[in-house]
């Protein structure tokens, strides 16, 4: 007892010192935080202090009529009947720029469904624009409350210029609950991007190029239907990091598509011998076998049907029909050999992008649309059942840069705020990574020579 009494004199100073350190750290974090995060930090304090009372009012507690062991011992001494206990889930609260993230435990009869039913009450009590509840592992849920709407808060992205550690994921932006959204590109043959002019389509693709450009395991080609020359338009700042780029000239686009189809054939013929697998994604992209991305902006330019009986109309009609056939080949057969096609158009209806191409692309994004029919073409018939998430509701200028897509593992559709990448940053990344630009065909030639195989031209594979 004397030893315990002796140590007791140190407890108060130690506890005071620890409390002082915690308070100092909290103050420093508060001072260094931005204005939005400071508001969220104060909000987090209110959430913690008011949780027990709010949980009882929202029906997120459970009454346990079985007394604890201590209560049973006390009751035996006093001869009283133990009172039932009201159990409240334990929570951990983390603030950020947009609101709070609350991780909570479940209890018997208070599970995921009960939390989801109480979401609107929690939103009102926490003064949030919206609240979502998702599972966070066995016996856990994560409650996301956003005070300000991430969809109407413009964001910018400054590329680091460093190569990505994971080339299988494309970071798109943040959803309506400020959670980071990414899509897997592994085994994806094509992506469609739709939306009215000025809605943010090209900016979203620019971010893709700037993020993937620092990796020598990615090579990019572009057919831009909005311009006549490669030095014009939205991709002019990125041309140094593209191994091929053409404008709206149908003959040049046709030559580019043929070039990539020949690459696809050569890769298909040699992949087993060179990589030892049937699917490139089993080993991942490499500088010798790079992920080859074809961006087709204003895709309807290259696929439109020309009508007329004169020689010019017939030639153009034959050319666009062949373009459609070539791109269909890339989308349907290029997945396993590491070829990805990104098709961008104002509307992805069948007259803009042939359905044989569009319907094979598993990922579809749609920025603002004017009609439900255009939204259906971009996202599928099910978007009619989710009017609140429809891209038709994104026509307000505040939603420029916001896209809608169906996410695997999530019900319905997700709205995503894509960040803006400045032309200066795009040019900086392209200049810094221009030395990484290489023709995938030449990469394949070098790889075949290094393995002692003949660099067979694609033309001989069709004979």
Short mmCIF file of C-alpha atoms in Angstrom, two decimals:
data_model
loop_
_atom_site.label_atom_id
_atom_site.label_comp_id
_atom_site.label_asym_id
_atom_site.label_seq_id
_atom_site.Cartn_x
_atom_site.Cartn_y
_atom_site.Cartn_z
CA UNK A 1 0.00 0.00 0.00
CA UNK A 2 2.87 2.38 0.77
CA UNK A 3 4.33 1.75 -2.70
CA UNK A 4 0.97 2.42 -4.32
CA UNK A 5 0.53 5.59 -2.28
CA UNK A 6 4.02 6.70 -3.33
CA UNK A 7 3.23 6.25 -7.03
CA UNK A 8 -0.10 8.02 -6.66
CA UNK A 9 1.68 11.33 -6.14
CA UNK A 10 3.03 11.07 -9.72
CA UNK A 11 -0.31 10.29 -11.33
CA UNK A 12 -1.74 13.80 -11.29
CA UNK A 13 1.34 15.52 -12.80
CA UNK A 14 1.64 12.86 -15.52
CA UNK A 15 -2.06 13.08 -16.36
CA UNK A 16 -1.82 16.87 -16.44
CA UNK A 17 1.21 16.73 -18.74
CA UNK A 18 -0.50 14.29 -21.12
CA UNK A 19 -3.63 16.45 -21.19
CA UNK A 20 -1.49 19.50 -21.94
CA UNK A 21 0.27 17.73 -24.82
CA UNK A 22 -3.06 16.58 -26.27
CA UNK A 23 -4.48 20.10 -25.97
CA UNK A 24 -1.39 21.58 -27.63
CA UNK A 25 -1.56 19.12 -30.54
CA UNK A 26 -5.26 19.87 -30.99
CA UNK A 27 -4.67 23.63 -31.01
CA UNK A 28 -1.83 23.30 -33.54
CA UNK A 29 -3.99 21.14 -35.82
CA UNK A 30 -6.83 23.64 -35.53
CA UNK A 31 -4.60 26.63 -36.36
CA UNK A 32 -2.97 24.91 -39.35
CA UNK A 33 -6.28 23.62 -40.77
CA UNK A 34 -8.17 25.42 -43.53
CA UNK A 35 -11.43 27.22 -42.80
CA UNK A 36 -13.64 24.28 -43.79
CA UNK A 37 -11.73 21.81 -41.65
CA UNK A 38 -11.90 24.13 -38.63
CA UNK A 39 -15.68 24.23 -38.89
CA UNK A 40 -15.68 20.42 -39.16
CA UNK A 41 -13.48 20.10 -36.08
CA UNK A 42 -16.00 22.08 -34.06
CA UNK A 43 -18.76 20.01 -35.59
CA UNK A 44 -16.93 16.81 -34.55
CA UNK A 45 -16.88 17.98 -30.92
CA UNK A 46 -20.66 18.54 -31.01
CA UNK A 47 -21.17 15.10 -32.55
CA UNK A 48 -19.16 13.38 -29.80
CA UNK A 49 -20.77 15.27 -26.92
CA UNK A 50 -24.30 14.86 -28.19
CA UNK A 51 -24.08 11.29 -29.41
CA UNK A 52 -25.54 9.47 -26.41
CA UNK A 53 -28.64 11.67 -26.28
CA UNK A 54 -29.08 11.70 -30.08
CA UNK A 55 -28.70 7.93 -30.34
CA UNK A 56 -31.51 7.44 -27.82
CA UNK A 57 -33.82 9.85 -29.63
CA UNK A 58 -33.02 8.29 -33.04
CA UNK A 59 -33.69 4.74 -31.80
CA UNK A 60 -30.06 3.64 -32.10
CA UNK A 61 -29.86 2.19 -28.60
CA UNK A 62 -30.92 -1.16 -27.18
CA UNK A 63 -32.12 -2.09 -23.68
CA UNK A 64 -30.24 -4.93 -22.04
CA UNK A 65 -32.37 -6.47 -19.28
CA UNK A 66 -29.60 -8.84 -18.23
CA UNK A 67 -27.62 -7.14 -15.42
CA UNK A 68 -23.85 -7.09 -15.49
CA UNK A 69 -21.84 -9.15 -13.01
CA UNK A 70 -21.10 -6.09 -10.87
CA UNK A 71 -24.79 -5.12 -10.85
CA UNK A 72 -25.74 -8.64 -9.77
CA UNK A 73 -23.24 -8.56 -6.87
CA UNK A 74 -24.45 -5.11 -5.80
CA UNK A 75 -28.09 -6.21 -6.01
CA UNK A 76 -27.43 -9.24 -3.81
CA UNK A 77 -25.93 -7.01 -1.11
CA UNK A 78 -28.67 -4.36 -1.28
CA UNK A 79 -31.54 -6.72 -2.04
CA UNK A 80 -32.68 -4.51 -4.94
CA UNK A 81 -33.65 -5.55 -8.47
CA UNK A 82 -30.98 -4.43 -10.99
CA UNK A 83 -32.25 -1.84 -13.46
CA UNK A 84 -31.95 -2.70 -17.17
CA UNK A 85 -29.05 -1.08 -19.02
CA UNK A 86 -29.42 1.14 -22.10
CA UNK A 87 -26.56 0.35 -24.46
CA UNK A 88 -25.34 3.05 -26.85
CA UNK A 89 -23.03 2.24 -29.81
CA UNK A 90 -19.49 3.53 -29.46
CA UNK A 91 -18.29 5.97 -32.11
CA UNK A 92 -15.08 7.52 -33.42
CA UNK A 93 -15.32 10.88 -35.20
CA UNK A 94 -12.86 12.29 -37.74
CA UNK A 95 -13.32 15.77 -39.30
CA UNK A 96 -12.20 16.85 -42.76
CA UNK A 97 -12.78 19.74 -45.15
CA UNK A 98 -16.35 18.75 -46.00
CA UNK A 99 -17.74 17.37 -42.74
CA UNK A 100 -17.27 14.38 -40.46
CA UNK A 101 -16.64 10.65 -40.80
CA UNK A 102 -18.18 8.68 -37.94
CA UNK A 103 -17.30 5.03 -37.43
CA UNK A 104 -19.79 3.26 -35.18
CA UNK A 105 -20.40 -0.19 -33.74
CA UNK A 106 -23.57 -2.17 -34.27
CA UNK A 107 -25.65 -3.74 -31.52
CA UNK A 108 -28.32 -6.45 -31.48
CA UNK A 109 -31.35 -4.95 -33.28
CA UNK A 110 -29.28 -1.87 -34.20
CA UNK A 111 -27.55 -2.78 -37.44
CA UNK A 112 -26.82 -1.25 -40.83
CA UNK A 113 -30.49 -0.95 -41.78
CA UNK A 114 -31.37 0.94 -38.58
CA UNK A 115 -28.51 3.40 -39.12
CA UNK A 116 -29.61 3.97 -42.72
CA UNK A 117 -33.19 4.64 -41.63
CA UNK A 118 -31.92 7.24 -39.15
CA UNK A 119 -29.66 8.98 -41.69
CA UNK A 120 -32.01 11.91 -42.26
CA UNK A 121 -32.35 12.51 -38.49
CA UNK A 122 -28.57 12.46 -38.13
CA UNK A 123 -28.23 14.94 -41.01
CA UNK A 124 -30.59 17.38 -39.31
CA UNK A 125 -28.95 17.00 -35.90
CA UNK A 126 -25.42 17.39 -37.28
CA UNK A 127 -26.42 20.20 -39.69
CA UNK A 128 -25.25 18.28 -42.72
CA UNK A 129 -26.35 18.55 -46.32
CA UNK A 130 -26.54 14.77 -46.57
CA UNK A 131 -25.55 11.68 -44.61
CA UNK A 132 -24.70 8.23 -45.95
CA UNK A 133 -24.29 4.96 -44.07
CA UNK A 134 -22.20 2.11 -45.47
CA UNK A 135 -20.89 -1.16 -43.99
CA UNK A 136 -17.36 -0.95 -42.58
CA UNK A 137 -16.67 -4.58 -41.78
CA UNK A 138 -18.36 -7.07 -39.46
CA UNK A 139 -20.21 -5.26 -36.68
CA UNK A 140 -19.20 -1.81 -37.95
CA UNK A 141 -20.68 1.00 -40.06
CA UNK A 142 -19.20 4.21 -41.39
CA UNK A 143 -21.43 7.30 -41.36
CA UNK A 144 -20.39 10.09 -43.71
CA UNK A 145 -21.88 13.51 -43.06
CA UNK A 146 -21.07 16.36 -45.45
CA UNK A 147 -21.76 19.90 -44.35
CA UNK A 148 -20.93 21.49 -47.72
CA UNK A 149 -21.78 19.83 -51.02
CA UNK A 150 -18.60 18.43 -52.67
CA UNK A 151 -20.39 18.37 -56.03
CA UNK A 152 -20.77 22.15 -56.12
CA UNK A 153 -17.29 22.85 -54.73
CA UNK A 154 -14.85 23.20 -57.65
CA UNK A 155 -11.56 21.41 -57.11
CA UNK A 156 -8.20 21.54 -58.87
CA UNK A 157 -5.59 18.87 -59.39
CA UNK A 158 -1.89 19.65 -59.65
CA UNK A 159 -0.08 16.63 -61.11
CA UNK A 160 2.97 15.57 -59.16
CA UNK A 161 4.89 14.42 -62.23
CA UNK A 162 5.73 11.18 -60.45
CA UNK A 163 4.85 7.78 -61.94
CA UNK A 164 1.86 6.00 -60.46
CA UNK A 165 2.56 2.95 -58.34
CA UNK A 166 -0.66 1.32 -59.55
CA UNK A 167 -1.52 1.55 -63.24
CA UNK A 168 -4.69 -0.48 -62.85
CA UNK A 169 -6.75 2.32 -61.27
CA UNK A 170 -7.94 5.66 -62.57
CA UNK A 171 -8.58 8.22 -59.83
CA UNK A 172 -11.64 10.14 -61.03
CA UNK A 173 -12.31 12.55 -58.16
CA UNK A 174 -14.65 12.66 -55.16
CA UNK A 175 -18.27 11.58 -54.87
CA UNK A 176 -21.13 13.48 -53.25
CA UNK A 177 -19.84 12.38 -49.82
CA UNK A 178 -16.28 13.59 -50.56
CA UNK A 179 -14.97 10.02 -50.76
CA UNK A 180 -12.27 9.32 -53.35
CA UNK A 181 -13.59 7.45 -56.39
CA UNK A 182 -11.44 5.29 -58.63
CA UNK A 183 -12.23 2.72 -61.31
CA UNK A 184 -10.24 -0.35 -62.22
CA UNK A 185 -8.75 -0.37 -65.72
CA UNK A 186 -7.55 -3.97 -65.52
CA UNK A 187 -9.27 -6.02 -68.21
CA UNK A 188 -11.24 -2.98 -69.38
CA UNK A 189 -11.36 -2.69 -73.20
CA UNK A 190 -13.11 0.66 -73.44
CA UNK A 191 -14.53 3.70 -71.66
CA UNK A 192 -17.23 6.03 -72.95
CA UNK A 193 -17.46 9.66 -71.83
CA UNK A 194 -20.52 11.72 -72.74
CA UNK A 195 -21.84 15.20 -71.99
CA UNK A 196 -22.82 18.52 -73.53
CA UNK A 197 -20.05 20.91 -74.66
CA UNK A 198 -18.28 22.60 -71.78
CA UNK A 199 -19.46 20.10 -69.16
CA UNK A 200 -15.97 18.86 -68.28
CA UNK A 201 -15.35 15.85 -70.53
CA UNK A 202 -11.96 16.87 -71.88
CA UNK A 203 -10.75 18.15 -68.52
CA UNK A 204 -11.48 14.78 -66.96
CA UNK A 205 -9.49 13.01 -69.68
CA UNK A 206 -6.66 15.55 -69.31
CA UNK A 207 -6.29 14.47 -65.70
CA UNK A 208 -6.02 10.87 -66.86
CA UNK A 209 -3.23 11.78 -69.28
CA UNK A 210 -1.35 13.90 -66.72
CA UNK A 211 -1.55 11.18 -64.06
CA UNK A 212 -0.42 8.35 -66.34
CA UNK A 213 2.11 10.29 -68.45
CA UNK A 214 5.03 9.94 -65.97
CA UNK A 215 4.98 6.16 -66.38
CA UNK A 216 7.00 4.65 -69.24
CA UNK A 217 4.57 1.73 -69.12
CA UNK A 218 1.81 3.84 -70.69
CA UNK A 219 1.69 5.15 -74.26
CA UNK A 220 -1.09 7.36 -75.59
CA UNK A 221 -2.49 8.19 -79.03
CA UNK A 222 -5.32 10.62 -79.77
CA UNK A 223 -7.77 11.29 -82.59
CA UNK A 224 -9.33 14.69 -81.87
CA UNK A 225 -12.42 15.37 -83.93
CA UNK A 226 -12.68 18.97 -82.71
CA UNK A 227 -9.61 20.28 -84.53
CA UNK A 228 -8.01 20.14 -87.96
CA UNK A 229 -4.36 20.00 -86.86
CA UNK A 230 -2.57 18.32 -83.96
CA UNK A 231 -1.21 21.67 -82.78
CA UNK A 232 -4.73 22.93 -82.07
CA UNK A 233 -7.37 22.16 -79.48
CA UNK A 234 -7.44 20.80 -75.96
CA UNK A 235 -4.62 18.30 -76.44
CA UNK A 236 -2.07 20.70 -77.92
CA UNK A 237 -0.30 20.98 -74.56
CA UNK A 238 -0.06 17.18 -74.29
CA UNK A 239 1.12 16.38 -77.81
CA UNK A 240 4.72 15.82 -76.69
CA UNK A 241 3.61 12.86 -74.57
CA UNK A 242 1.60 11.21 -77.35
CA UNK A 243 3.18 8.87 -79.85
CA UNK A 244 0.47 9.72 -82.38
CA UNK A 245 -2.09 12.51 -82.72
CA UNK A 246 -4.42 13.47 -85.54
CA UNK A 247 -7.27 15.90 -86.04
CA UNK A 248 -10.60 15.47 -87.79
CA UNK A 249 -9.12 14.27 -91.08
CA UNK A 250 -10.77 10.92 -91.74
CA UNK A 251 -7.85 9.55 -93.75
CA UNK A 252 -5.35 10.33 -90.98
CA UNK A 253 -7.65 8.84 -88.36
CA UNK A 254 -8.12 5.75 -90.50
CA UNK A 255 -4.36 5.33 -90.79
CA UNK A 256 -4.00 5.66 -87.00
CA UNK A 257 -6.72 3.08 -86.34
CA UNK A 258 -5.12 0.67 -88.83
CA UNK A 259 -1.77 1.18 -87.12
CA UNK A 260 -3.22 0.21 -83.75
CA UNK A 261 -5.12 -2.77 -85.15
CA UNK A 262 -1.84 -4.05 -86.58
CA UNK A 263 -0.30 -3.61 -83.12
CA UNK A 264 -3.18 -5.58 -81.64
CA UNK A 265 -2.65 -8.41 -84.12
CA UNK A 266 1.08 -8.55 -83.47
CA UNK A 267 0.56 -8.59 -79.73
CA UNK A 268 -2.09 -11.30 -79.98
CA UNK A 269 0.28 -13.43 -82.03
CA UNK A 270 3.25 -13.08 -79.69
CA UNK A 271 1.88 -12.58 -76.17
CA UNK A 272 2.19 -16.20 -75.05
CA UNK A 273 5.75 -16.59 -76.25
CA UNK A 274 6.95 -13.23 -74.96
CA UNK A 275 5.00 -12.69 -71.73
CA UNK A 276 4.20 -16.30 -70.93
CA UNK A 277 0.53 -15.49 -70.32
CA UNK A 278 -2.61 -15.11 -72.40
CA UNK A 279 -3.65 -11.91 -70.68
CA UNK A 280 -1.27 -8.96 -70.23
CA UNK A 281 -3.05 -7.91 -67.03
CA UNK A 282 -1.79 -11.07 -65.33
CA UNK A 283 1.70 -9.51 -65.30
CA UNK A 284 0.82 -5.84 -65.75
CA UNK A 285 2.06 -3.19 -68.19
CA UNK A 286 5.78 -2.61 -68.69
CA UNK A 287 7.95 -0.23 -70.75
CA UNK A 288 8.47 -3.07 -73.24
CA UNK A 289 4.74 -3.90 -73.35
CA UNK A 290 3.02 -0.64 -72.38
CA UNK A 291 -0.65 -0.08 -71.78
CA UNK A 292 -1.65 1.56 -75.07
CA UNK A 293 -4.45 4.09 -74.75
CA UNK A 294 -6.37 5.44 -77.74
CA UNK A 295 -8.39 8.58 -77.00
CA UNK A 296 -11.06 9.39 -79.59
CA UNK A 297 -12.54 12.81 -78.84
CA UNK A 298 -15.73 13.86 -80.63
CA UNK A 299 -15.94 10.23 -81.72
CA UNK A 300 -19.01 10.83 -83.88
CA UNK A 301 -16.73 12.69 -86.31
CA UNK A 302 -15.07 9.43 -87.31
CA UNK A 303 -18.15 7.18 -87.34
CA UNK A 304 -20.95 9.30 -88.82
CA UNK A 305 -22.88 7.95 -91.76
CA UNK A 306 -22.48 9.94 -94.97
CA UNK A 307 -25.41 9.78 -97.34
CA UNK A 308 -25.35 10.63 -101.01
CA UNK A 309 -24.69 9.07 -104.39
CA UNK A 310 -21.72 11.20 -105.43
CA UNK A 311 -18.19 9.82 -105.33
CA UNK A 312 -17.10 11.95 -102.36
CA UNK A 313 -20.02 10.87 -100.17
CA UNK A 314 -19.45 7.23 -101.05
CA UNK A 315 -15.74 7.46 -100.25
CA UNK A 316 -16.38 9.14 -96.89
CA UNK A 317 -19.13 6.63 -96.06
CA UNK A 318 -16.76 3.75 -96.78
CA UNK A 319 -14.05 5.41 -94.70
CA UNK A 320 -16.23 5.94 -91.61
CA UNK A 321 -17.59 2.41 -91.91
CA UNK A 322 -14.04 1.09 -91.91
CA UNK A 323 -13.18 3.33 -88.95
CA UNK A 324 -16.03 1.78 -87.01
CA UNK A 325 -14.86 -1.71 -87.93
CA UNK A 326 -11.27 -0.97 -86.87
CA UNK A 327 -12.23 0.56 -83.51
CA UNK A 328 -14.62 -2.32 -82.91
CA UNK A 329 -11.66 -4.66 -83.41
CA UNK A 330 -9.64 -2.76 -80.81
CA UNK A 331 -12.45 -2.71 -78.25
CA UNK A 332 -13.46 -6.33 -78.68
CA UNK A 333 -10.00 -7.87 -79.01
CA UNK A 334 -7.57 -5.44 -77.42
CA UNK A 335 -8.37 -6.00 -73.74
CA UNK A 336 -6.08 -8.96 -73.10
CA UNK A 337 -3.13 -7.44 -74.96
CA UNK A 338 -3.25 -4.12 -73.12
CA UNK A 339 -5.12 -1.75 -75.43
CA UNK A 340 -7.66 0.66 -73.94
CA UNK A 341 -9.98 2.87 -76.00
CA UNK A 342 -11.55 6.01 -74.49
CA UNK A 343 -14.40 7.34 -76.61
CA UNK A 344 -15.66 10.88 -75.97
CA UNK A 345 -18.79 12.32 -77.53
CA UNK A 346 -21.55 14.77 -76.68
CA UNK A 347 -24.08 11.95 -76.99
CA UNK A 348 -23.23 8.27 -77.07
CA UNK A 349 -26.35 7.34 -79.01
CA UNK A 350 -26.07 4.71 -81.71
CA UNK A 351 -25.67 7.30 -84.48
CA UNK A 352 -22.67 8.85 -82.68
CA UNK A 353 -20.90 5.70 -81.48
CA UNK A 354 -21.98 2.40 -83.05
CA UNK A 355 -23.68 0.20 -80.49
CA UNK A 356 -21.32 -2.67 -81.36
CA UNK A 357 -18.58 -0.50 -79.88
CA UNK A 358 -20.45 1.38 -77.15
CA UNK A 359 -22.10 -1.65 -75.57
CA UNK A 360 -18.78 -3.48 -75.17
CA UNK A 361 -17.30 -0.67 -73.05
CA UNK A 362 -17.92 -1.61 -69.39
CA UNK A 363 -17.23 1.88 -68.01
CA UNK A 364 -19.50 4.76 -68.95
CA UNK A 365 -19.37 8.31 -67.60
CA UNK A 366 -21.83 11.05 -68.39
CA UNK A 367 -21.45 14.71 -67.62
CA UNK A 368 -24.44 17.04 -68.01
CA UNK A 369 -27.04 16.00 -70.58
CA UNK A 370 -30.06 17.83 -71.94
CA UNK A 371 -32.34 14.85 -72.55
CA UNK A 372 -33.21 11.64 -70.76
CA UNK A 373 -32.58 9.75 -74.01
CA UNK A 374 -28.97 10.94 -74.06
CA UNK A 375 -28.57 9.93 -70.40
CA UNK A 376 -29.96 6.47 -71.18
CA UNK A 377 -27.56 6.08 -74.11
CA UNK A 378 -24.62 6.96 -71.88
CA UNK A 379 -25.53 5.08 -68.70
CA UNK A 380 -28.14 2.50 -69.58
CA UNK A 381 -31.88 2.14 -69.20
CA UNK A 382 -31.69 1.86 -65.40
CA UNK A 383 -30.84 5.56 -65.04
CA UNK A 384 -34.58 6.24 -65.52
CA UNK A 385 -35.14 4.71 -62.08
CA UNK A 386 -32.69 7.13 -60.44
CA UNK A 387 -33.86 10.62 -61.42
CA UNK A 388 -31.94 12.32 -58.61
CA UNK A 389 -28.67 11.01 -60.05
CA UNK A 390 -29.53 11.68 -63.70
CA UNK A 391 -27.03 13.80 -65.65
CA UNK A 392 -30.02 15.81 -66.87
CA UNK A 393 -30.02 17.41 -63.40
CA UNK A 394 -26.42 18.62 -63.87
CA UNK A 395 -27.08 21.45 -66.31
CA UNK A 396 -26.53 24.17 -63.70
CA UNK A 397 -23.11 25.89 -64.11
CA UNK A 398 -22.27 24.84 -60.54
CA UNK A 399 -22.09 21.23 -61.78
CA UNK A 400 -19.52 21.77 -64.53
CA UNK A 401 -17.01 18.96 -63.98
CA UNK A 402 -19.52 16.61 -62.33
CA UNK A 403 -20.08 13.21 -63.93
CA UNK A 404 -22.40 10.27 -63.26
CA UNK A 405 -21.47 6.61 -63.47
CA UNK A 406 -22.53 3.21 -62.22
CA UNK A 407 -20.04 1.87 -59.66
CA UNK A 408 -19.53 -1.80 -58.96
CA UNK A 409 -20.67 -2.74 -55.47
CA UNK A 410 -22.88 0.34 -55.08
CA UNK A 411 -26.59 0.54 -55.74
CA UNK A 412 -27.77 3.01 -58.34
CA UNK A 413 -25.43 5.64 -59.73
CA UNK A 414 -22.63 7.75 -58.27
CA UNK A 415 -22.08 11.44 -58.95
CA UNK A 416 -18.42 12.45 -59.08
CA UNK A 417 -16.73 15.85 -58.95
CA UNK A 418 -13.73 15.64 -61.31
CA UNK A 419 -10.93 18.14 -60.62
CA UNK A 420 -9.72 20.76 -63.07
CA UNK A 421 -6.19 20.51 -64.45
CA UNK A 422 -4.77 23.79 -65.73
CA UNK A 423 -3.20 24.06 -69.19
CA UNK A 424 0.06 25.18 -67.55
CA UNK A 425 0.26 22.01 -65.43
CA UNK A 426 -0.63 19.83 -68.42
CA UNK A 427 2.13 21.42 -70.51
CA UNK A 428 4.59 21.06 -67.62
CA UNK A 429 3.92 17.34 -67.27
CA UNK A 430 4.08 16.76 -71.04
CA UNK A 431 7.42 18.55 -71.32
CA UNK A 432 8.88 16.70 -68.35
CA UNK A 433 7.78 13.28 -69.62
CA UNK A 434 8.23 13.73 -73.39
CA UNK A 435 11.35 11.55 -73.32
CA UNK A 436 9.14 8.62 -72.29
CA UNK A 437 7.09 8.74 -75.49
CA UNK A 438 7.60 5.65 -77.64
CA UNK A 439 5.77 3.84 -80.41
CA UNK A 440 4.39 0.56 -78.94
CA UNK A 441 5.19 -1.17 -82.22
CA UNK A 442 8.86 -0.28 -81.84
CA UNK A 443 8.73 -1.39 -78.21
CA UNK A 444 7.43 -4.74 -79.37
CA UNK A 445 10.20 -4.98 -81.98
CA UNK A 446 12.83 -4.39 -79.30
CA UNK A 447 11.21 -6.91 -76.97
CA UNK A 448 11.11 -9.58 -79.67
CA UNK A 449 14.78 -8.99 -80.53
CA UNK A 450 15.77 -9.21 -76.87
CA UNK A 451 14.08 -12.60 -76.60
CA UNK A 452 15.65 -13.89 -79.82
CA UNK A 453 12.45 -13.77 -81.84
CA UNK A 454 11.85 -12.16 -85.19
CA UNK A 455 9.97 -8.87 -85.23
CA UNK A 456 7.28 -10.10 -87.59
CA UNK A 457 5.35 -7.30 -89.31
CA UNK A 458 1.62 -7.37 -88.77
CA UNK A 459 0.89 -7.53 -92.49
CA UNK A 460 2.27 -11.06 -92.62
CA UNK A 461 -0.06 -12.14 -89.82
CA UNK A 462 -3.12 -11.57 -91.98
CA UNK A 463 -1.93 -13.78 -94.82
#
